[in-house]
PDB file of C-alpha atoms in Angstrom:
ATOM      1  CA  MET A   5     107.475  85.350 100.941  1.00  0.00           C
ATOM      2  CA  SER A   6     104.519  84.191 103.005  1.00  0.00           C
ATOM      3  CA  VAL A   7     101.082  85.709 102.619  1.00  0.00           C
ATOM      4  CA  ASP A   8     101.237  87.181 106.121  1.00  0.00           C
ATOM      5  CA  SER A   9     104.555  88.942 105.544  1.00  0.00           C
ATOM      6  CA  LEU A  10     103.302  90.079 102.147  1.00  0.00           C
ATOM      7  CA  SER A  11     100.202  91.601 103.775  1.00  0.00           C
ATOM      8  CA  ILE A  12     102.315  93.343 106.400  1.00  0.00           C
ATOM      9  CA  THR A  13     104.651  94.703 103.748  1.00  0.00           C
ATOM     10  CA  PHE A  14     101.881  96.001 101.492  1.00  0.00           C
ATOM     11  CA  ALA A  15     100.106  97.541 104.489  1.00  0.00           C
ATOM     12  CA  ALA A  16     103.320  99.374 105.363  1.00  0.00           C
ATOM     13  CA  LEU A  17     103.685 100.585 101.779  1.00  0.00           C
ATOM     14  CA  ALA A  18     100.063 101.765 101.640  1.00  0.00           C
ATOM     15  CA  ASP A  19     100.868 104.979 103.516  1.00  0.00           C
ATOM     16  CA  PRO A  20     102.370 107.882 101.509  1.00  0.00           C
ATOM     17  CA  THR A  21     104.426 109.088 104.478  1.00  0.00           C
ATOM     18  CA  ARG A  22     106.075 105.690 104.795  1.00  0.00           C
ATOM     19  CA  ARG A  23     106.745 105.562 101.045  1.00  0.00           C
ATOM     20  CA  ALA A  24     108.366 109.014 101.303  1.00  0.00           C
ATOM     21  CA  ILE A  25     110.533 107.777 104.170  1.00  0.00           C
ATOM     22  CA  LEU A  26     111.636 104.812 102.037  1.00  0.00           C
ATOM     23  CA  ALA A  27     112.414 107.147  99.141  1.00  0.00           C
ATOM     24  CA  ARG A  28     114.602 109.246 101.433  1.00  0.00           C
ATOM     25  CA  LEU A  29     116.381 106.165 102.789  1.00  0.00           C
ATOM     26  CA  ALA A  30     117.114 105.041  99.233  1.00  0.00           C
ATOM     27  CA  GLN A  31     119.556 107.978  99.219  1.00  0.00           C
ATOM     28  CA  GLY A  32     121.339 106.769 102.353  1.00  0.00           C
ATOM     29  CA  GLU A  33     121.047 106.354 106.103  1.00  0.00           C
ATOM     30  CA  ALA A  34     119.206 108.971 108.144  1.00  0.00           C
ATOM     31  CA  GLY A  35     118.143 109.562 111.714  1.00  0.00           C
ATOM     32  CA  VAL A  36     114.573 110.061 112.874  1.00  0.00           C
ATOM     33  CA  THR A  37     114.973 113.842 113.125  1.00  0.00           C
ATOM     34  CA  GLU A  38     116.240 114.045 109.559  1.00  0.00           C
ATOM     35  CA  LEU A  39     113.432 111.774 108.314  1.00  0.00           C
ATOM     36  CA  ALA A  40     110.863 113.960 110.084  1.00  0.00           C
ATOM     37  CA  GLU A  41     112.049 117.248 108.509  1.00  0.00           C
ATOM     38  CA  PRO A  42     109.811 117.277 105.395  1.00  0.00           C
ATOM     39  CA  PHE A  43     106.669 116.371 107.349  1.00  0.00           C
ATOM     40  CA  GLN A  44     104.482 118.456 109.575  1.00  0.00           C
ATOM     41  CA  MET A  45     104.161 115.857 112.283  1.00  0.00           C
ATOM     42  CA  SER A  46     105.727 115.137 115.628  1.00  0.00           C
ATOM     43  CA  LEU A  47     108.778 112.962 116.179  1.00  0.00           C
ATOM     44  CA  PRO A  48     106.634 110.342 117.964  1.00  0.00           C
ATOM     45  CA  ALA A  49     104.374 110.155 114.899  1.00  0.00           C
ATOM     46  CA  ILE A  50     107.371 109.673 112.593  1.00  0.00           C
ATOM     47  CA  SER A  51     108.723 107.077 115.018  1.00  0.00           C
ATOM     48  CA  LYS A  52     105.471 105.123 114.682  1.00  0.00           C
ATOM     49  CA  HIS A  53     105.840 105.127 110.897  1.00  0.00           C
ATOM     50  CA  ILE A  54     109.431 103.939 111.251  1.00  0.00           C
ATOM     51  CA  LYS A  55     108.341 101.103 113.551  1.00  0.00           C
ATOM     52  CA  VAL A  56     105.770  99.962 110.968  1.00  0.00           C
ATOM     53  CA  LEU A  57     108.452  99.943 108.273  1.00  0.00           C
ATOM     54  CA  GLU A  58     110.840  98.118 110.593  1.00  0.00           C
ATOM     55  CA  ARG A  59     108.241  95.445 111.480  1.00  0.00           C
ATOM     56  CA  ALA A  60     107.607  94.941 107.765  1.00  0.00           C
ATOM     57  CA  GLY A  61     111.326  94.358 107.236  1.00  0.00           C
ATOM     58  CA  LEU A  62     111.648  97.338 104.901  1.00  0.00           C
ATOM     59  CA  ILE A  63     114.125  99.223 107.074  1.00  0.00           C
ATOM     60  CA  ALA A  64     116.583  98.453 109.851  1.00  0.00           C
ATOM     61  CA  ARG A  65     117.924 100.642 112.626  1.00  0.00           C
ATOM     62  CA  GLY A  66     121.517 100.719 113.693  1.00  0.00           C
ATOM     63  CA  ARG A  67     123.296 102.159 116.655  1.00  0.00           C
ATOM     64  CA  GLU A  68     126.300 104.426 116.479  1.00  0.00           C
ATOM     65  CA  ALA A  69     126.888 106.019 119.876  1.00  0.00           C
ATOM     66  CA  GLN A  70     123.901 108.350 120.403  1.00  0.00           C
ATOM     67  CA  TRP A  71     122.788 108.176 116.779  1.00  0.00           C
ATOM     68  CA  ARG A  72     120.339 105.454 115.657  1.00  0.00           C
ATOM     69  CA  PRO A  73     120.414 105.621 111.880  1.00  0.00           C
ATOM     70  CA  CYS A  74     117.711 104.015 109.765  1.00  0.00           C
ATOM     71  CA  ARG A  75     118.638 102.263 106.546  1.00  0.00           C
ATOM     72  CA  LEU A  76     116.718 100.665 103.734  1.00  0.00           C
ATOM     73  CA  GLU A  77     116.536  96.866 103.671  1.00  0.00           C
ATOM     74  CA  PRO A  78     116.426  96.080  99.938  1.00  0.00           C
ATOM     75  CA  ALA A  79     115.891  92.326 100.398  1.00  0.00           C
ATOM     76  CA  ARG A  80     112.219  92.785 101.315  1.00  0.00           C
ATOM     77  CA  LEU A  81     111.646  95.073  98.336  1.00  0.00           C
ATOM     78  CA  GLN A  82     113.304  92.471  96.133  1.00  0.00           C
ATOM     79  CA  GLU A  83     110.916  89.818  97.491  1.00  0.00           C
ATOM     80  CA  ILE A  84     107.956  92.030  96.611  1.00  0.00           C
ATOM     81  CA  SER A  85     109.374  92.610  93.144  1.00  0.00           C
ATOM     82  CA  GLY A  86     109.698  88.853  92.645  1.00  0.00           C
ATOM     83  CA  TRP A  87     106.105  88.329  93.746  1.00  0.00           C
ATOM     84  CA  LEU A  88     104.912  91.035  91.358  1.00  0.00           C
ATOM     85  CA  ASP A  89     106.988  89.649  88.472  1.00  0.00           C
ATOM     86  CA  ARG A  90     104.710  86.612  88.250  1.00  0.00           C
ATOM     87  CA  TYR A  91     101.735  88.872  87.656  1.00  0.00           C
ATOM     88  CA  ARG A  92     103.695  91.185  85.374  1.00  0.00           C
ATOM     89  CA  ALA A  93     104.454  88.216  83.100  1.00  0.00           C
ATOM     90  CA  PHE A  94     100.764  87.285  83.082  1.00  0.00           C
ATOM     91  CA  TRP A  95      99.679  90.795  82.071  1.00  0.00           C
ATOM     92  CA  ASP A  96     102.450  91.140  79.493  1.00  0.00           C
ATOM     93  CA  GLN A  97     101.179  87.970  77.794  1.00  0.00           C
ATOM     94  CA  ARG A  98      97.596  89.208  77.899  1.00  0.00           C
ATOM     95  CA  LEU A  99      98.538  92.605  76.482  1.00  0.00           C
ATOM     96  CA  ASP A 100     100.621  90.973  73.728  1.00  0.00           C
ATOM     97  CA  ARG A 101      97.597  88.882  72.722  1.00  0.00           C
ATOM     98  CA  LEU A 102      95.395  91.984  72.760  1.00  0.00           C
ATOM     99  CA  ASP A 103      97.923  93.807  70.571  1.00  0.00           C
ATOM    100  CA  ASP A 104      97.958  90.877  68.111  1.00  0.00           C
ATOM    101  CA  TYR A 105      94.162  90.869  68.026  1.00  0.00           C
ATOM    102  CA  LEU A 106      93.939  94.618  67.415  1.00  0.00           C
ATOM    103  CA  GLN A 107      96.505  94.494  64.623  1.00  0.00           C
ATOM    104  CA  GLN A 108      94.607  91.638  62.966  1.00  0.00           C
ATOM    105  CA  TRP A 109      91.331  93.485  63.426  1.00  0.00           C
ATOM    106  CA  GLN A 110      92.771  96.640  61.807  1.00  0.00           C
ATOM    107  CA  LYS A 111      93.931  94.605  58.810  1.00  0.00           C
ATOM    108  CA  THR A 112      90.596  92.895  58.284  1.00  0.00           C
ATOM    109  CA  SER A 113      88.638  96.057  58.998  1.00  0.00           C
ATOM    110  CA  GLY A 114      90.665  98.019  56.447  1.00  0.00           C
ATOM    111  CA  ALA A 115      90.298  95.244  53.850  1.00  0.00           C
ATOM    112  CA  ARG A 116      86.491  95.181  54.315  1.00  0.00           C
ATOM    113  CA  ASP A 117      86.288  98.941  53.881  1.00  0.00           C
ATOM    114  CA  GLY A 118      88.398  98.761  50.740  1.00  0.00           C
ATOM    115  CA  ARG A 119      91.181 100.778  52.336  1.00  0.00           C
ATOM    116  CA  ASP A 120      94.813  99.894  52.585  1.00  0.00           C
ATOM    117  CA  ALA A 121      95.444  98.916  56.221  1.00  0.00           C
ATOM    118  CA  GLY A 122      99.077  99.366  56.010  1.00  0.00           C
TER     119      GLY A 122
END
């Protein structure tokens, strides 16, 4: 995933309305009218949010006669997950080392105080 597409994707995910739309689409396809129902905004405003999500590759729109259903595109979310996994591994290692340090500190602190650390 290139930095530019990553920036576009994270910018799309930064808005709570767009995240709510993605959450709804995780349940299945939906049209713009259905996606707009929980929000107090116009259909053109919802359409703008959908276009941002579509440009980011997070959703796709189909065509079935008059109906243009939106659907989640999980591949882009999987790319983001892969990108985040590198940093998750880094933080897991750091937190494991911190845990080891704190356990060692508790043992030595308890021994200095004459208490049983265990």
